[in-house]
Coordinates of C-alpha atoms and ligand atoms in Angstrom, one line a residue:
M1 CA 49.4 -1.5 18.1
P2 CA 47.9 -2.5 14.8
G3 CA 49.2 -5.9 13.7
T4 CA 47.6 -9.3 14.0
C5 CA 49.1 -12.5 12.6
V6 CA 47.5 -15.8 11.8
I7 CA 50.1 -18.6 11.9
G8 CA 49.6 -22.3 11.3
L9 CA 51.3 -24.3 14.0
Q10 CA 51.3 -27.7 12.3
W11 CA 52.2 -28.8 8.8
G12 CA 49.8 -26.5 6.9
D13 CA 46.1 -26.6 6.0
E14 CA 45.0 -25.7 9.6
A15 CA 42.2 -23.6 8.1
K16 CA 44.1 -20.3 8.2
G17 CA 42.1 -19.1 5.2
K18 CA 38.8 -19.4 7.1
L19 CA 40.1 -17.6 10.1
V20 CA 41.7 -14.8 8.0
D21 CA 38.4 -14.2 6.2
I22 CA 36.6 -13.9 9.5
L23 CA 39.2 -11.5 11.0
T24 CA 39.3 -9.4 7.9
E25 CA 36.1 -7.7 9.1
H26 CA 38.2 -5.9 11.7
H27 CA 41.2 -5.0 9.5
E28 CA 42.0 -2.6 6.7
I29 CA 44.8 -4.5 5.1
V30 CA 45.5 -8.2 4.7
V31 CA 49.0 -9.3 3.8
R32 CA 50.6 -12.5 2.4
Y33 CA 54.3 -12.3 3.2
Q34 CA 55.9 -15.7 2.4
G35 CA 55.3 -18.8 0.3
G36 CA 53.7 -18.8 -3.0
A37 CA 51.2 -20.8 -5.1
N38 CA 52.0 -23.8 -2.9
A39 CA 49.4 -22.4 -0.5
G40 CA 45.7 -23.3 -0.9
H41 CA 43.5 -21.4 1.5
T42 CA 39.8 -22.2 1.6
V43 CA 37.0 -19.8 2.5
V44 CA 33.4 -20.9 2.7
S45 CA 30.6 -18.4 3.0
G46 CA 26.9 -18.7 2.3
G47 CA 27.3 -22.0 0.6
E48 CA 30.0 -20.7 -1.8
T49 CA 33.6 -22.1 -1.6
W50 CA 36.6 -20.0 -2.6
K51 CA 40.1 -21.4 -3.0
L52 CA 42.9 -18.9 -2.8
S53 CA 46.5 -19.4 -3.4
L54 CA 48.5 -16.2 -3.7
I55 CA 45.8 -13.6 -3.1
P56 CA 45.1 -12.9 0.6
S57 CA 42.0 -14.5 2.0
G58 CA 40.7 -11.0 2.9
I59 CA 39.9 -10.3 -0.7
L60 CA 36.3 -11.5 -0.4
R61 CA 35.4 -8.5 1.8
N62 CA 35.0 -5.0 0.4
D63 CA 36.9 -2.0 1.8
V64 CA 40.0 -4.0 2.4
S65 CA 43.4 -3.8 0.7
C66 CA 45.2 -7.0 0.0
V67 CA 49.0 -6.9 -0.2
V68 CA 51.4 -9.5 -1.5
T69 CA 54.9 -8.6 -0.3
G70 CA 58.5 -9.2 -1.4
G71 CA 58.8 -12.3 0.8
V72 CA 56.4 -14.2 -1.6
V73 CA 57.5 -16.0 -4.7
L74 CA 55.0 -15.0 -7.3
D75 CA 53.8 -17.1 -10.2
P76 CA 52.1 -14.5 -12.4
A77 CA 50.0 -17.0 -14.3
S78 CA 48.7 -18.3 -11.0
I79 CA 47.7 -14.9 -9.6
I80 CA 46.1 -13.8 -12.9
G81 CA 44.1 -17.0 -12.8
E82 CA 42.9 -16.1 -9.3
I83 CA 42.1 -12.5 -10.3
D84 CA 40.0 -13.8 -13.2
M85 CA 38.3 -16.4 -11.1
L86 CA 37.4 -13.8 -8.4
E87 CA 36.2 -11.2 -10.9
G88 CA 34.3 -13.8 -12.8
R89 CA 32.4 -14.6 -9.6
G90 CA 31.6 -11.0 -8.8
I91 CA 34.4 -10.2 -6.4
R92 CA 36.1 -6.8 -7.2
V93 CA 39.9 -7.1 -7.2
A94 CA 41.0 -4.0 -9.2
G95 CA 42.1 -1.3 -6.8
K96 CA 42.2 -3.7 -3.8
L97 CA 45.3 -5.7 -4.7
R98 CA 49.0 -4.5 -4.4
L99 CA 51.9 -6.7 -5.4
S100 CA 55.5 -5.9 -4.3
D101 CA 58.0 -5.2 -7.0
R102 CA 60.5 -7.1 -4.8
A103 CA 58.6 -10.4 -5.1
H104 CA 60.7 -13.0 -6.9
V105 CA 59.0 -14.4 -10.0
V106 CA 58.4 -18.1 -10.6
F107 CA 59.4 -19.0 -14.2
P108 CA 58.8 -22.3 -16.1
W109 CA 62.4 -23.4 -15.3
H110 CA 61.6 -23.3 -11.6
V111 CA 58.7 -25.6 -12.1
A112 CA 60.9 -27.9 -14.3
E113 CA 63.6 -28.0 -11.7
D114 CA 61.1 -28.7 -8.9
A115 CA 59.9 -31.8 -10.9
I116 CA 63.5 -33.0 -11.4
L117 CA 64.8 -32.5 -7.9
N118 CA 61.7 -33.3 -5.9
G119 CA 62.6 -37.0 -6.2
S120 CA 64.6 -37.5 -3.1
V121 CA 66.6 -35.7 -0.4
T122 CA 70.2 -36.7 -0.2
G123 CA 69.1 -40.2 -1.2
G124 CA 66.2 -40.4 1.2
E125 CA 62.4 -40.1 1.1
A126 CA 60.9 -37.6 -1.4
I127 CA 59.9 -34.2 0.0
G128 CA 56.8 -34.4 -2.1
T129 CA 56.6 -30.8 -3.0
T130 CA 53.6 -29.2 -4.5
G131 CA 55.5 -28.9 -7.8
R132 CA 54.9 -25.1 -8.0
G133 CA 58.6 -24.2 -8.4
I134 CA 58.8 -22.7 -4.9
G135 CA 62.1 -24.1 -3.7
P136 CA 64.0 -23.4 -7.0
C137 CA 62.6 -19.8 -7.1
Y138 CA 63.7 -19.2 -3.4
R139 CA 67.1 -20.8 -4.3
D140 CA 67.6 -18.3 -7.1
K141 CA 66.6 -15.5 -4.7
V142 CA 69.2 -16.5 -2.2
G143 CA 71.7 -17.3 -5.0
R144 CA 71.0 -13.8 -6.6
S145 CA 72.8 -14.3 -9.9
L146 CA 69.8 -15.9 -11.7
A147 CA 67.0 -14.1 -9.9
L148 CA 64.3 -12.0 -11.5
R149 CA 61.9 -9.9 -9.4
L150 CA 58.6 -8.6 -10.4
G151 CA 59.9 -5.0 -10.7
D152 CA 62.6 -6.2 -13.2
L153 CA 59.9 -7.1 -15.7
Y154 CA 59.2 -3.4 -16.3
R155 CA 62.8 -2.4 -16.9
P156 CA 64.4 -1.9 -20.3
E157 CA 67.1 -4.5 -19.3
F158 CA 64.5 -7.2 -18.8
R159 CA 65.0 -8.8 -22.2
Q160 CA 68.8 -9.0 -21.7
Q161 CA 68.5 -10.3 -18.2
F162 CA 65.9 -12.9 -19.3
E163 CA 68.2 -14.2 -22.1
H164 CA 71.1 -14.5 -19.6
V165 CA 69.1 -16.4 -17.1
L166 CA 67.5 -18.6 -19.8
K167 CA 70.9 -19.6 -21.2
K168 CA 72.2 -20.6 -17.8
K169 CA 69.0 -22.4 -16.9
R170 CA 69.1 -24.5 -20.1
H171 CA 72.6 -25.7 -19.2
L172 CA 71.7 -26.4 -15.6
L173 CA 68.5 -28.2 -16.3
E174 CA 70.2 -30.3 -19.0
A175 CA 72.9 -31.4 -16.5
A176 CA 70.3 -32.1 -13.8
R177 CA 67.7 -34.1 -15.8
P178 CA 67.7 -37.9 -15.5
A179 CA 69.6 -39.5 -18.4
D180 CA 66.6 -41.6 -19.4
G181 CA 64.1 -38.6 -19.1
P182 CA 62.9 -36.4 -22.0
P183 CA 64.8 -33.2 -22.8
I184 CA 63.5 -30.1 -21.1
E185 CA 62.0 -27.7 -23.6
L186 CA 62.2 -24.0 -22.8
D187 CA 60.8 -22.0 -25.7
G188 CA 62.6 -18.7 -24.8
E189 CA 60.6 -16.5 -27.3
A190 CA 57.2 -17.9 -26.1
I191 CA 58.1 -17.5 -22.4
F192 CA 59.4 -14.0 -22.9
K193 CA 56.2 -13.0 -24.7
Q194 CA 54.1 -14.7 -22.1
Y195 CA 55.8 -13.0 -19.1
S196 CA 55.8 -9.6 -20.9
G197 CA 52.0 -10.0 -21.2
Y198 CA 51.7 -11.0 -17.5
A199 CA 53.7 -7.9 -16.6
E200 CA 51.3 -5.6 -18.6
R201 CA 48.3 -7.3 -17.1
L202 CA 49.6 -6.7 -13.5
R203 CA 51.1 -3.3 -14.1
D204 CA 48.6 -1.3 -12.1
C205 CA 49.0 -3.5 -9.0
V206 CA 52.7 -3.5 -8.8
G207 CA 54.7 -1.2 -6.5
D208 CA 56.6 -0.8 -3.3
T209 CA 54.6 -2.5 -0.6
T210 CA 57.2 -2.0 2.2
H211 CA 56.6 1.7 2.5
L212 CA 52.8 1.2 2.1
L213 CA 52.8 -1.2 5.1
L214 CA 55.1 0.9 7.2
D215 CA 52.9 4.0 6.5
A216 CA 49.9 1.9 7.5
V217 CA 51.2 0.6 10.8
E218 CA 52.8 3.9 11.8
A219 CA 49.4 5.5 11.2
G220 CA 47.8 2.9 13.5
R221 CA 45.8 1.2 10.7
P222 CA 44.9 -2.4 11.6
V223 CA 46.8 -4.9 9.5
L224 CA 46.3 -8.7 9.3
F225 CA 49.2 -10.9 8.3
E226 CA 48.2 -14.2 6.8
G227 CA 50.8 -17.0 7.2
A228 CA 51.0 -19.7 4.6
Q229 CA 52.0 -23.3 5.3
G230 CA 52.6 -24.2 8.9
A231 CA 55.4 -23.6 11.4
L232 CA 56.6 -27.2 11.2
L233 CA 57.3 -26.6 7.5
D234 CA 59.6 -23.6 8.3
I235 CA 62.8 -23.7 6.4
D236 CA 64.9 -22.9 9.5
H237 CA 62.8 -24.2 12.4
G238 CA 60.7 -27.0 10.9
T239 CA 61.3 -30.7 10.1
F240 CA 64.2 -30.0 7.8
P241 CA 64.6 -31.1 5.0
Y242 CA 60.9 -32.0 4.8
V243 CA 59.9 -28.4 4.8
T244 CA 59.0 -25.6 2.4
S245 CA 61.6 -22.9 1.4
S246 CA 60.4 -20.0 3.5
N247 CA 59.9 -19.0 7.1
S248 CA 56.4 -20.2 7.6
S249 CA 56.5 -19.8 11.4
G250 CA 55.9 -16.5 13.2
V251 CA 59.6 -15.6 12.7
G252 CA 58.9 -14.9 9.0
V253 CA 56.4 -12.1 9.4
A254 CA 58.9 -9.3 9.8
S255 CA 61.4 -10.5 7.2
G256 CA 58.8 -11.3 4.7
S257 CA 56.7 -8.2 5.0
G258 CA 59.3 -5.6 6.1
V259 CA 57.1 -4.7 9.1
P260 CA 59.1 -5.0 12.3
G261 CA 57.7 -7.3 15.0
R262 CA 57.2 -4.4 17.4
W263 CA 54.1 -3.5 15.3
I264 CA 52.5 -6.9 15.9
D265 CA 50.5 -7.2 19.1
R266 CA 48.3 -10.2 18.5
V267 CA 49.6 -13.6 17.2
I268 CA 46.9 -16.2 16.7
G269 CA 48.2 -19.8 16.4
V270 CA 45.9 -22.0 14.3
V271 CA 45.7 -25.7 14.9
K272 CA 43.5 -28.4 13.6
A273 CA 42.0 -30.5 16.4
Y274 CA 44.2 -33.4 15.1
S275 CA 47.3 -33.6 12.8
T276 CA 47.7 -33.7 9.1
R277 CA 50.6 -33.6 6.7
V278 CA 50.8 -33.8 3.0
G279 CA 54.1 -34.8 1.4
G280 CA 57.0 -36.7 2.9
G281 CA 58.7 -36.5 6.3
P282 CA 57.8 -37.8 9.7
L283 CA 54.4 -37.4 11.3
P284 CA 54.9 -39.1 14.7
T285 CA 51.2 -39.4 15.5
E286 CA 50.1 -40.7 12.1
Q287 CA 47.3 -43.2 12.1
E288 CA 47.4 -45.5 9.1
N289 CA 44.3 -47.3 10.3
P290 CA 40.5 -46.7 10.6
T291 CA 41.0 -43.7 12.9
G292 CA 43.2 -42.0 10.2
E293 CA 40.6 -42.9 7.6
H294 CA 37.8 -41.4 9.9
L295 CA 39.7 -38.2 10.1
R296 CA 40.5 -38.1 6.3
Q297 CA 36.9 -38.8 5.3
R298 CA 35.1 -36.5 7.9
G299 CA 37.7 -33.8 7.5
R300 CA 37.8 -34.1 3.7
E301 CA 41.6 -34.3 4.0
Y302 CA 42.7 -34.0 0.4
G303 CA 45.2 -31.3 -0.7
T304 CA 43.7 -28.0 -1.8
V305 CA 46.5 -27.5 -4.3
T306 CA 47.5 -31.0 -5.4
Q307 CA 44.4 -33.1 -4.3
R308 CA 46.8 -35.6 -2.7
P309 CA 45.2 -37.5 0.3
R310 CA 46.6 -35.9 3.5
R311 CA 48.2 -38.1 6.1
C312 CA 46.2 -37.9 9.3
G313 CA 46.9 -38.6 13.0
W314 CA 46.3 -37.5 16.6
F315 CA 46.9 -34.0 17.9
D316 CA 50.6 -33.6 18.7
A317 CA 51.0 -31.3 21.6
V318 CA 54.8 -31.7 21.7
A319 CA 55.1 -30.3 18.2
A320 CA 52.4 -27.6 18.6
R321 CA 53.8 -26.4 21.9
Y322 CA 57.2 -25.9 20.2
T323 CA 55.7 -23.9 17.3
A324 CA 53.4 -21.9 19.6
R325 CA 56.5 -20.7 21.5
L326 CA 58.6 -20.2 18.3
S327 CA 55.8 -18.1 16.8
G328 CA 55.2 -16.0 19.9
V329 CA 51.6 -17.1 20.0
D330 CA 49.2 -15.3 22.3
E331 CA 46.1 -17.3 21.7
L332 CA 44.9 -20.4 19.9
A333 CA 42.2 -21.1 17.3
V334 CA 41.2 -24.8 17.3
M335 CA 39.8 -25.7 14.0
L336 CA 37.9 -28.7 12.6
L337 CA 36.7 -29.8 16.0
D338 CA 33.6 -31.3 14.5
V339 CA 35.7 -33.9 12.6
L340 CA 36.5 -35.7 15.9
G341 CA 32.8 -36.4 16.6
G342 CA 31.9 -40.1 16.7
L343 CA 35.3 -41.4 17.9
D344 CA 34.9 -43.2 21.3
E345 CA 38.1 -41.9 22.7
L346 CA 40.6 -39.3 21.6
R347 CA 44.3 -39.2 22.1
I348 CA 46.7 -36.3 22.5
C349 CA 50.5 -36.8 22.2
T350 CA 52.0 -35.2 25.3
A351 CA 55.6 -36.5 25.0
Y352 CA 57.8 -38.7 22.8
E353 CA 59.9 -41.7 23.7
I354 CA 63.2 -41.5 21.8
D355 CA 65.8 -44.2 22.4
G356 CA 64.1 -45.2 25.6
R357 CA 64.0 -41.7 27.0
R358 CA 60.9 -39.6 27.6
V359 CA 61.3 -36.3 25.7
E360 CA 59.0 -33.3 25.9
Q361 CA 61.0 -31.0 23.7
F362 CA 60.5 -31.2 19.9
P363 CA 63.7 -32.7 18.5
S364 CA 65.9 -30.6 16.2
H365 CA 67.1 -33.5 14.0
I366 CA 64.9 -35.4 11.6
D367 CA 66.5 -38.7 12.6
D368 CA 65.4 -38.2 16.2
L369 CA 61.9 -37.2 15.1
R370 CA 61.7 -40.4 13.0
K371 CA 62.4 -42.5 16.1
A372 CA 59.9 -40.6 18.2
V373 CA 57.2 -42.9 19.6
P374 CA 54.3 -40.8 20.9
I375 CA 53.2 -41.0 24.5
Y376 CA 49.5 -40.4 24.6
E377 CA 47.0 -39.1 27.0
T378 CA 43.5 -40.5 26.4
L379 CA 40.4 -38.3 26.6
P380 CA 36.7 -39.3 26.1
G381 CA 35.2 -38.6 22.7
W382 CA 31.6 -37.4 22.0
P383 CA 28.9 -38.8 19.7
E384 CA 27.2 -35.5 19.0
E385 CA 27.5 -33.6 15.7
L386 CA 29.0 -30.2 16.5
T387 CA 28.4 -28.4 13.2
E388 CA 25.3 -26.6 14.5
V389 CA 26.8 -25.4 17.7
R390 CA 27.4 -21.6 17.9
Q391 CA 28.1 -21.1 21.6
E392 CA 30.5 -22.6 23.9
V393 CA 27.9 -23.7 26.4
D394 CA 26.3 -25.9 23.8
L395 CA 29.4 -27.9 23.2
P396 CA 29.3 -31.4 24.8
P397 CA 31.4 -31.4 28.0
A398 CA 33.9 -33.8 26.4
A399 CA 34.5 -31.5 23.5
R400 CA 35.1 -28.6 25.8
R401 CA 37.4 -30.7 27.9
Y402 CA 39.4 -31.7 24.8
V403 CA 39.8 -28.1 23.6
D404 CA 40.8 -26.9 27.1
R405 CA 43.4 -29.6 27.3
I406 CA 45.0 -28.4 24.1
G407 CA 45.1 -24.9 25.6
E408 CA 46.7 -26.2 28.8
L409 CA 49.3 -28.3 27.0
L410 CA 50.3 -25.4 24.8
G411 CA 50.1 -22.9 27.6
R412 CA 47.8 -20.5 25.7
P413 CA 44.1 -19.8 25.9
V414 CA 41.9 -21.2 23.1
T415 CA 39.8 -18.2 22.0
I416 CA 38.3 -19.5 18.8
I417 CA 36.8 -22.9 18.0
S418 CA 35.7 -23.9 14.5
V419 CA 33.0 -26.6 14.0
G420 CA 32.6 -26.5 10.2
P421 CA 34.0 -24.8 7.1
D422 CA 31.5 -21.9 6.9
R423 CA 32.2 -18.5 8.4
D424 CA 29.2 -18.9 10.7
Q425 CA 30.4 -22.2 12.1
T426 CA 32.7 -20.5 14.6
I427 CA 32.6 -20.1 18.3
F428 CA 34.4 -17.1 19.9
R429 CA 35.2 -17.5 23.6
N430 CA 35.7 -15.0 26.2
T431 CA 38.9 -15.9 28.0
A432 CA 41.4 -14.0 30.1
P433 CA 44.2 -12.3 28.2
A434 CA 47.0 -14.7 27.2
T435 CA 49.6 -13.2 29.5
E436 CA 47.4 -13.9 32.6
A437 CA 46.2 -17.3 31.4
C438 CA 49.5 -18.8 30.4
P439 CA 52.7 -19.2 32.3
P440 CA 55.5 -20.0 29.9
P441 CA 55.4 -23.8 29.4
H442 CA 59.1 -24.3 28.8
Q443 CA 60.2 -24.6 32.5
Q444 CA 58.9 -28.1 32.7
E445 CA 60.7 -29.3 29.6
Q446 CA 63.7 -31.7 29.6
A447 CA 67.1 -31.2 28.0
P448 CA 67.3 -31.9 24.3
V449 CA 68.2 -35.4 23.1
Ligands
LIG1 P1 44.6 -23.4 5.0 O1 45.6 -23.8 4.0 O2 45.2 -23.4 6.4 O3 43.8 -22.2 4.7 O4 43.5 -24.7 5.1 P2 42.9 -25.4 3.8 O5 41.9 -24.5 3.2 O6 43.9 -26.0 2.9 O7 42.2 -26.7 4.5 C1 41.3 -26.5 5.5 C2 40.0 -27.3 5.1 O8 39.1 -27.4 6.2 C3 39.2 -26.5 4.0 O9 38.6 -27.4 3.2 C4 38.2 -25.8 4.9 O10 37.0 -25.4 4.1 C5 37.9 -26.8 5.9 N1 37.5 -26.3 7.2 C6 37.8 -25.1 7.8 N2 37.3 -25.1 9.1 C7 36.7 -26.3 9.3 C8 36.0 -26.8 10.4 O11 35.9 -26.3 11.5 N3 35.4 -28.1 10.2 C9 35.4 -28.7 9.0 N4 34.9 -29.9 8.9 N5 36.1 -28.2 7.9 C10 36.7 -27.0 8.1
LIG2 P1 48.8 -23.9 3.1 O1 49.2 -22.5 3.1 C1 50.2 -28.1 3.4 C2 54.2 -28.9 1.8 C3 54.3 -29.8 0.5 C4 55.6 -30.5 0.8 C5 56.4 -29.4 1.4 C6 57.3 -28.7 0.4 O2 47.7 -24.3 2.2 O3 48.8 -24.5 4.5 P2 56.8 -26.9 -1.5 O4 56.0 -27.0 -2.8 O5 56.4 -25.8 -0.7 O6 58.3 -26.9 -1.8 O7 56.6 -28.3 -0.8 O8 55.5 -28.5 2.0 N1 53.3 -27.8 1.6 C7 52.1 -27.6 2.2 N2 51.4 -28.5 3.0 N3 49.8 -26.8 3.2 C8 50.5 -25.9 2.5 O9 50.1 -24.6 2.4 C9 51.7 -26.3 1.9 N4 52.6 -25.7 1.1 C10 53.6 -26.6 1.0 O10 53.2 -30.8 0.5 O11 55.5 -31.5 1.8
LIG3 MG1 45.9 -25.2 2.5

């Protein structure tokens, strides 16, 4: 069967972009199927760094098609900026990129609404969104009555629909804005002209991607699905309400792309060797101390999209075991292992204590997660620099032990280890197939809190 997916198992930024770029070599089509310009995926190759947001990370290779499906919320200015950046740096995009006419379009009113409502969640801590209008655009998609899809921009009724939505949005935004804040300016004529221009610019790329992908998988062509964000940010299964507005765990692949799960035979769960989170919400293993600072500095943990410092902490096996199961993960890629070098000892969270009880199952309610006190297992660190290591045998024993322990705790084999941002800084391991190597881990888990 032809489908492979790459799914982040934490809170995003697990280095999915690096992995997708590597795996593209063995695929004909790379697909982004959820999220939007909130994603920031980095690829480093031959000393050059590429930051991609909406365009699949496969675009750097020739002879590959890149598809953005209807599950994505598409900001046309953002994708045009990426196309220009890539072509300006010598990467051909024309003829390689297909955008779904079903993709919902992000308009300036979505960005304005994101800025107003990002403040707090039912009176609590701010979500800390990326401010890219993601939640409001998905809200309109689900609400239907004020939604505009990419295909609508080419219809004769576009002007009329645009005016209708604009009028309603002006009223809604006026009612929602803070009394002491400035009025929200929406210059209808300018926005209409701008979006008509974007539509013209993108015309050759736009079409029905669902049939394209179904034709491809039915013909046995290898397709790579690039998840955005991480499974703990999944709207249904993540740390709600501190999540994004799409299904960013493995469950989103079929709904976002239109390709049924039966066509996917390889799910790679991507984890950092530690935890990071950007924005609000609980991060049980967070280290607001020199260890956290070590991780932030060595891992250059600053947001790709917003440049915000990322919150850093120890690897959380309770959370990642949950998302590995949720996403149907067959095998694991452990990224940024080099960042842990130089720490005397390392910790992995293997359970939580919540209200005095030991809990091994990731809690479903945010209040329980907030109360979770990590129970750690301690492993030896290693002083060596790993960035030059290319084979597993050259890893210090403590580093190998650490990676294997992650695999054991998640019940999946670790098949890929990353020791630096560059394509070349990657170790591929020969391990037994996932089904032989991993009995399902859930039997040992306790009842939910
Ligand atoms: P994504 O959103 O999952 O694609 O991840 P990001 O690109 O937002 O963040 C991952 C960051 O880690 C990027 O700056 C990568 O260049 C960098 N990176 C990827 N793999 C490694 C690695 O093994 N070691 C180090 N030190 N950095 C890495
Ligand atoms: P990639 O694909 C890390 C986080 C935001 C915020 C929450 C909601 O690069 O891994 P949103 O703008 O989506 O409404 O913000 O989700 N977030 C990400 N964090 N990596 C991402 O993408 C993210 N996309 C959104 O910081 O906490
Ligand atoms: Mg990122």
